[in-house]
Amino acid sequence: MPLRPPPLRSFLSPLPVSLYPPMSLNSIRQPYFSIPTFRRIFPLKLKYLGLGFPQTHKFSTSPFRPRSSSGPKYPRDVVPKAAPVSKSLAEDEDELNNWVSGLRTSSFRSGVLTEDEEDSGRGRGKIRGSIGQMGKRGRDSNFGSEGIDEDKGLRKFGKKGFRDSGNSGAMSNSPRFERKFGGEDDRKRDGVREGVRGNERDFGARNGRDSSNTSKFVRRVGGEDGGRDMKKRVGGRDFVKGKGGGEKTVVKRAAFVSEDDDDDDDDDEIETEHEKKKSVSGFLDLIGGEDSEEESDEEDDEIVIKSRSSLFANEGEKPSSGPSSSDRGDSESYLSDTRFDQCAISPLSLKAIKDVGYEKLTMVQAATLPVILKGKDVMAKAKTGTGKTVAFLLPSIEVVINTPPASRDQKRPPVLVLVICPTRELASQAATEAKTLLKYHPTIGVQVVIGGTRLAVEQKRMQANPCQILVATPGRLRDHMENTAGFATRLMGVKVLVLDEADHLLDMGFRKDIEKIIAATPKQRQTLLFSATVPDDVRQISHIALKRDHEFISTVLEGSEETHAKVRQMHLVAPLENQFSLIYTILKEHIADDVNYKVLVFCTTAMVTRLVADLLGELNMNVREIHSRKPQSYRTRVSDEFRKSKGIILVTSDVSARGVDYPDVSLVIQMGVPSGREQYIHRLGRTGRKGKEGVGILMLAPWEDIFLKSIKDLPITKATPPTVDPDMKKKVERGLSNVDMKNKEAAYQAWLGYYNSNKSVGRDKIRLVELANEFSRSMGLDTPPAISKLILGKMGLKNVPGLRVK
Ligand SMILES: Nc1ncnc2c1ncn2[C@@H]1O[C@H](COP(=O)(O)OP(=O)(O)OP(=O)(O)O)[C@@H](O)[C@H]1O
């Protein structure tokens, strides 16, 4: 008989949740669930997976079909963990210098980029298939009048050009600049030249660090495998409760000492930085770039909570060989057994939750709610699509409820809860979720401030109807801090600050903005950091936001994958010249397999996104596109449409990589190397949400496969490329010949910028240009497009053979 776990509150000791009813950990009583082997699950599909049947022609994008929990369990092949790699000084140097990483849409992992909000919203182009005409294929209408020219014109290196509405929008811009210049002043000044050479990072760097952490943890905790002991780690030692080795929640107490959660930033310097960011982003726009992200290390005490499932893993149905740590990690469930009506939250919130159909808390909600309600700072890590938004909104709403209302004549009523999201889509989504939870709280207002809309409109709205909960993107928030009368005063009332996608917001690209925002809020606030990925380096710098006694709560078993077991992951390595045909073939197969298909195709840059969308439109597929070069109104419309639709393909840059909650995405394709391990995980996380199945395909060129090292701990298998029918190939060639030449030129330039900033590809400029020209040929061009001297100079590619100069 399985043992019953102690209630969550006792796990959280010495921080008992006395105010609230105990939250049952029955939630975690999910039966042990291991990933079946391909052979057993897909006897008929095996041939498509390259597992010994290379002659295969068809490519299957069927998801896993794991057995029901009551059915037999199969061990999964143990994926080797990456060897620990420590971060070198050279890498840091690279980050600081990496100015070229800003030249793209989504930078390589070092990621400075975030493609996100505050982009100009000057996108243009066609929408393929009109909104609301779901079944209709092909390119129905054009809208958006701004042309590619805008991408080319040196997009105003002055203030205006870089922000929407005149002076906002820094987000997509600032990260790039930040990354390149963040750190040392002289580098900042000379960054353009300096960064162009040298700088980039390797795909694999982060993984090494992650893995190192993982294995460390496995040794300390997960390594106890069948252990039934309760082990305490006091004064820097592990504090382990629970039995067996299944899914568990990890609560860590931060060990690093915050230097007082605050910064004494030099405003002038920040301002200068701000301006510089804008300048660089102008250039990024020029080449069609988008965004990116990241970095840094640390160490804390921890409390590890093993859940019920761990008991199952050990006692019940574990495979005969005994589950590996990664097997255990897959015994995941996104829902806990704790019902919302067992929680000490407002009855009006409960009513709203009931209306929306949520009955039980998700694992991350169950693990964090008591701690947050207690007023603690929290950094939480939980897999994609497991309800982190509600996890931070619900207790934040309680804070508002428990705060005496501002008097009517108070001129500047405080913002009580401030939620920061890295992209506009995500901010809007979080605000929508908040409104849902506030359905029966008519006196609590929520507003969203994001780039791509008019600042003045937001100002008026906030003045007319001041809200208690504000959701914002960092750049636009800073605009309001600087330009909206009384706004700074309102921020001084903040009681809860939330950083959603915290690792991204704390990376180099956003850091300065976030530091400014933090400095604008009271020190005694409560801070909540949430993400599906929390690399060690981000943990280390989280003290800029969190109090020293914050808690780190993870529902991801360390030593297990950060991705969902039900999402089947494959990588496919093919030369560039075949990739467009392959994408078309894969999509056709998938559509034939699943009439309700809903596909996301991630591309490396905005301009490559547009190109791929153009092509698929020419091939009469029901396709839409989203990237930072599109106006916000367009992005919102397409995003809403994709959310509600089936039988649709969305080609996107990394604006859709994080947080966006599109239900029932059947397939995620990533074309070209992602900016990093985290970005891979977040993009993949657009499918398999809320415990559902999904499929992810990563398509790489042979020289990009080094990236696989950085995700080798994930359950990703090699797929044999499907054979491309000659007719399909011809169709694709015809389709490409119909794509606007300007769009091909822009894609070529953006491609060059993106890979130029990659350490392994961009290091050898001659090789880089050869590859770019291969990309050009793959678009059907005999000669590569010419690029202006100015841009080549900025990319450090002057006089590189193979380039054509305008
Ligand atoms: N308790 C619950 N029960 C059922 N569904 C829920 C619950 N809480 C949240 N959801 C739904 O789960 C979905 C995923 O939630 P959410 O977008 O917050 O995930 P996330 O963990 O933030 O994902 P990501 O890491 O990709 O940002 C949403 O559609 C949300 O409405």
Short mmCIF file of N, CA, C and O in Angstrom, two decimals, residues 588-638:
data_model
loop_
_atom_site.label_atom_id
_atom_site.label_comp_id
_atom_site.label_asym_id
_atom_site.label_seq_id
_atom_site.Cartn_x
_atom_site.Cartn_y
_atom_site.Cartn_z
N LYS A 588 2.66 18.81 -44.88
CA LYS A 588 1.63 18.09 -45.63
C LYS A 588 1.28 16.77 -44.92
O LYS A 588 0.12 16.42 -44.80
N GLU A 589 2.32 16.09 -44.48
CA GLU A 589 2.09 14.81 -43.78
C GLU A 589 1.29 15.05 -42.51
O GLU A 589 0.39 14.30 -42.17
N HIS A 590 1.68 16.07 -41.80
CA HIS A 590 1.02 16.34 -40.53
C HIS A 590 -0.45 16.71 -40.75
O HIS A 590 -1.33 16.25 -40.02
N ILE A 591 -0.67 17.51 -41.75
CA ILE A 591 -2.05 17.94 -42.04
C ILE A 591 -2.89 16.71 -42.42
O ILE A 591 -4.04 16.57 -42.02
N ALA A 592 -2.26 15.83 -43.20
CA ALA A 592 -2.98 14.62 -43.61
C ALA A 592 -3.30 13.74 -42.40
O ALA A 592 -4.34 13.10 -42.33
N ASP A 593 -2.38 13.74 -41.44
CA ASP A 593 -2.57 12.92 -40.23
C ASP A 593 -3.59 13.49 -39.28
O ASP A 593 -4.23 12.77 -38.53
N ASP A 594 -3.67 14.79 -39.24
CA ASP A 594 -4.45 15.44 -38.18
C ASP A 594 -5.25 16.60 -38.76
O ASP A 594 -4.72 17.69 -39.00
N VAL A 595 -6.50 16.35 -38.92
CA VAL A 595 -7.34 17.38 -39.55
C VAL A 595 -7.43 18.63 -38.67
O VAL A 595 -7.64 19.74 -39.15
N ASN A 596 -7.23 18.43 -37.37
CA ASN A 596 -7.27 19.58 -36.46
C ASN A 596 -5.89 20.16 -36.20
O ASN A 596 -5.64 20.71 -35.13
N TYR A 597 -5.03 20.00 -37.15
CA TYR A 597 -3.65 20.44 -36.96
C TYR A 597 -3.59 21.92 -36.55
O TYR A 597 -4.41 22.75 -36.96
N LYS A 598 -2.61 22.17 -35.74
CA LYS A 598 -2.36 23.57 -35.33
C LYS A 598 -0.85 23.63 -35.13
O LYS A 598 -0.32 23.06 -34.16
N VAL A 599 -0.18 24.28 -36.04
CA VAL A 599 1.28 24.16 -36.08
C VAL A 599 1.94 25.52 -35.85
O VAL A 599 1.51 26.53 -36.40
N LEU A 600 2.98 25.50 -35.07
CA LEU A 600 3.82 26.69 -34.92
C LEU A 600 5.16 26.39 -35.59
O LEU A 600 5.78 25.36 -35.31
N VAL A 601 5.59 27.27 -36.48
CA VAL A 601 6.91 27.12 -37.09
C VAL A 601 7.77 28.29 -36.61
O VAL A 601 7.48 29.45 -36.92
N PHE A 602 8.77 27.99 -35.82
CA PHE A 602 9.65 29.05 -35.33
C PHE A 602 10.82 29.25 -36.29
O PHE A 602 11.44 28.28 -36.73
N CYS A 603 11.10 30.49 -36.59
CA CYS A 603 12.24 30.81 -37.45
C CYS A 603 13.21 31.70 -36.68
O CYS A 603 12.86 32.29 -35.66
N THR A 604 14.40 31.81 -37.22
CA THR A 604 15.46 32.49 -36.48
C THR A 604 15.29 34.01 -36.40
O THR A 604 15.68 34.62 -35.41
N THR A 605 14.76 34.61 -37.44
CA THR A 605 14.63 36.07 -37.44
C THR A 605 13.28 36.48 -38.01
O THR A 605 12.60 35.67 -38.65
N ALA A 606 12.95 37.74 -37.81
CA ALA A 606 11.66 38.24 -38.32
C ALA A 606 11.58 38.10 -39.83
O ALA A 606 10.55 37.70 -40.39
N MET A 607 12.67 38.44 -40.49
CA MET A 607 12.63 38.45 -41.94
C MET A 607 12.62 37.03 -42.53
O MET A 607 12.05 36.79 -43.58
N VAL A 608 13.26 36.11 -41.83
CA VAL A 608 13.20 34.71 -42.28
C VAL A 608 11.79 34.18 -42.01
O VAL A 608 11.22 33.44 -42.81
N THR A 609 11.22 34.62 -40.92
CA THR A 609 9.82 34.25 -40.61
C THR A 609 8.92 34.68 -41.77
O THR A 609 8.09 33.92 -42.26
N ARG A 610 9.11 35.92 -42.19
CA ARG A 610 8.26 36.42 -43.27
C ARG A 610 8.45 35.60 -44.54
O ARG A 610 7.49 35.27 -45.25
N LEU A 611 9.70 35.28 -44.81
CA LEU A 611 9.99 34.51 -46.02
C LEU A 611 9.29 33.14 -45.98
O LEU A 611 8.65 32.72 -46.95
N VAL A 612 9.43 32.46 -44.86
CA VAL A 612 8.83 31.12 -44.76
C VAL A 612 7.31 31.23 -44.86
O VAL A 612 6.65 30.43 -45.53
N ALA A 613 6.75 32.25 -44.22
CA ALA A 613 5.30 32.44 -44.30
C ALA A 613 4.89 32.74 -45.74
O ALA A 613 3.88 32.21 -46.23
N ASP A 614 5.67 33.55 -46.41
CA ASP A 614 5.39 33.84 -47.82
C ASP A 614 5.34 32.56 -48.63
O ASP A 614 4.43 32.32 -49.42
N LEU A 615 6.37 31.75 -48.41
CA LEU A 615 6.47 30.51 -49.18
C LEU A 615 5.27 29.60 -48.91
O LEU A 615 4.64 29.09 -49.84
N LEU A 616 4.96 29.40 -47.64
CA LEU A 616 3.85 28.50 -47.33
C LEU A 616 2.53 29.05 -47.85
O LEU A 616 1.64 28.31 -48.26
N GLY A 617 2.44 30.37 -47.86
CA GLY A 617 1.25 30.99 -48.47
C GLY A 617 1.19 30.69 -49.96
O GLY A 617 0.14 30.34 -50.50
N GLU A 618 2.33 30.79 -50.62
CA GLU A 618 2.39 30.47 -52.06
C GLU A 618 2.02 29.01 -52.29
O GLU A 618 1.55 28.65 -53.36
N LEU A 619 2.28 28.19 -51.30
CA LEU A 619 1.97 26.76 -51.43
C LEU A 619 0.54 26.45 -50.96
O LEU A 619 0.19 25.30 -50.72
N ASN A 620 -0.22 27.51 -50.85
CA ASN A 620 -1.64 27.37 -50.50
C ASN A 620 -1.91 26.75 -49.14
O ASN A 620 -2.90 26.05 -48.95
N MET A 621 -1.03 26.98 -48.22
CA MET A 621 -1.29 26.49 -46.87
C MET A 621 -1.99 27.60 -46.09
O MET A 621 -1.83 28.79 -46.41
N ASN A 622 -2.73 27.19 -45.10
CA ASN A 622 -3.45 28.18 -44.29
C ASN A 622 -2.50 28.73 -43.23
O ASN A 622 -2.39 28.19 -42.14
N VAL A 623 -1.81 29.76 -43.60
CA VAL A 623 -0.69 30.21 -42.78
C VAL A 623 -0.81 31.68 -42.36
O VAL A 623 -1.37 32.49 -43.08
N ARG A 624 -0.34 31.95 -41.19
CA ARG A 624 -0.25 33.34 -40.69
C ARG A 624 1.18 33.56 -40.22
O ARG A 624 1.93 32.61 -40.03
N GLU A 625 1.52 34.80 -39.99
CA GLU A 625 2.86 35.08 -39.48
C GLU A 625 2.80 36.10 -38.35
O GLU A 625 1.96 36.99 -38.33
N ILE A 626 3.71 35.93 -37.42
CA ILE A 626 3.85 36.91 -36.32
C ILE A 626 5.32 37.15 -36.08
O ILE A 626 6.11 36.21 -35.99
N HIS A 627 5.71 38.39 -36.01
CA HIS A 627 7.07 38.74 -35.61
C HIS A 627 7.10 40.21 -35.25
O HIS A 627 6.09 40.91 -35.39
N SER A 628 8.23 40.64 -34.79
CA SER A 628 8.29 42.00 -34.24
C SER A 628 8.15 43.09 -35.29
O SER A 628 7.99 44.25 -34.95
N ARG A 629 8.22 42.74 -36.54
CA ARG A 629 8.09 43.78 -37.56
C ARG A 629 6.65 44.00 -37.96
O ARG A 629 6.37 44.77 -38.88
N LYS A 630 5.77 43.34 -37.35
CA LYS A 630 4.35 43.53 -37.63
C LYS A 630 3.77 44.52 -36.63
O LYS A 630 4.17 44.55 -35.47
N PRO A 631 2.81 45.30 -37.08
CA PRO A 631 2.17 46.23 -36.13
C PRO A 631 1.48 45.47 -35.02
O PRO A 631 1.03 44.35 -35.22
N GLN A 632 1.39 46.10 -33.87
CA GLN A 632 0.83 45.41 -32.72
C GLN A 632 -0.61 44.98 -32.96
O GLN A 632 -1.03 43.90 -32.55
N SER A 633 -1.37 45.82 -33.64
CA SER A 633 -2.78 45.47 -33.87
C SER A 633 -2.85 44.17 -34.68
O SER A 633 -3.67 43.29 -34.42
N TYR A 634 -1.96 44.06 -35.63
CA TYR A 634 -1.91 42.85 -36.46
C TYR A 634 -1.52 41.65 -35.60
O TYR A 634 -2.13 40.58 -35.67
N ARG A 635 -0.50 41.84 -34.79
CA ARG A 635 -0.02 40.75 -33.94
C ARG A 635 -1.14 40.25 -33.02
O ARG A 635 -1.34 39.05 -32.83
N THR A 636 -1.85 41.20 -32.45
CA THR A 636 -2.93 40.82 -31.54
C THR A 636 -4.01 40.04 -32.28
O THR A 636 -4.50 39.02 -31.80
N ARG A 637 -4.33 40.54 -33.46
CA ARG A 637 -5.41 39.90 -34.23
C ARG A 637 -5.03 38.47 -34.62
O ARG A 637 -5.79 37.53 -34.45
N VAL A 638 -3.82 38.34 -35.14
CA VAL A 638 -3.38 37.02 -35.60
C VAL A 638 -3.23 36.06 -34.41
O VAL A 638 -3.60 34.89 -34.49
#
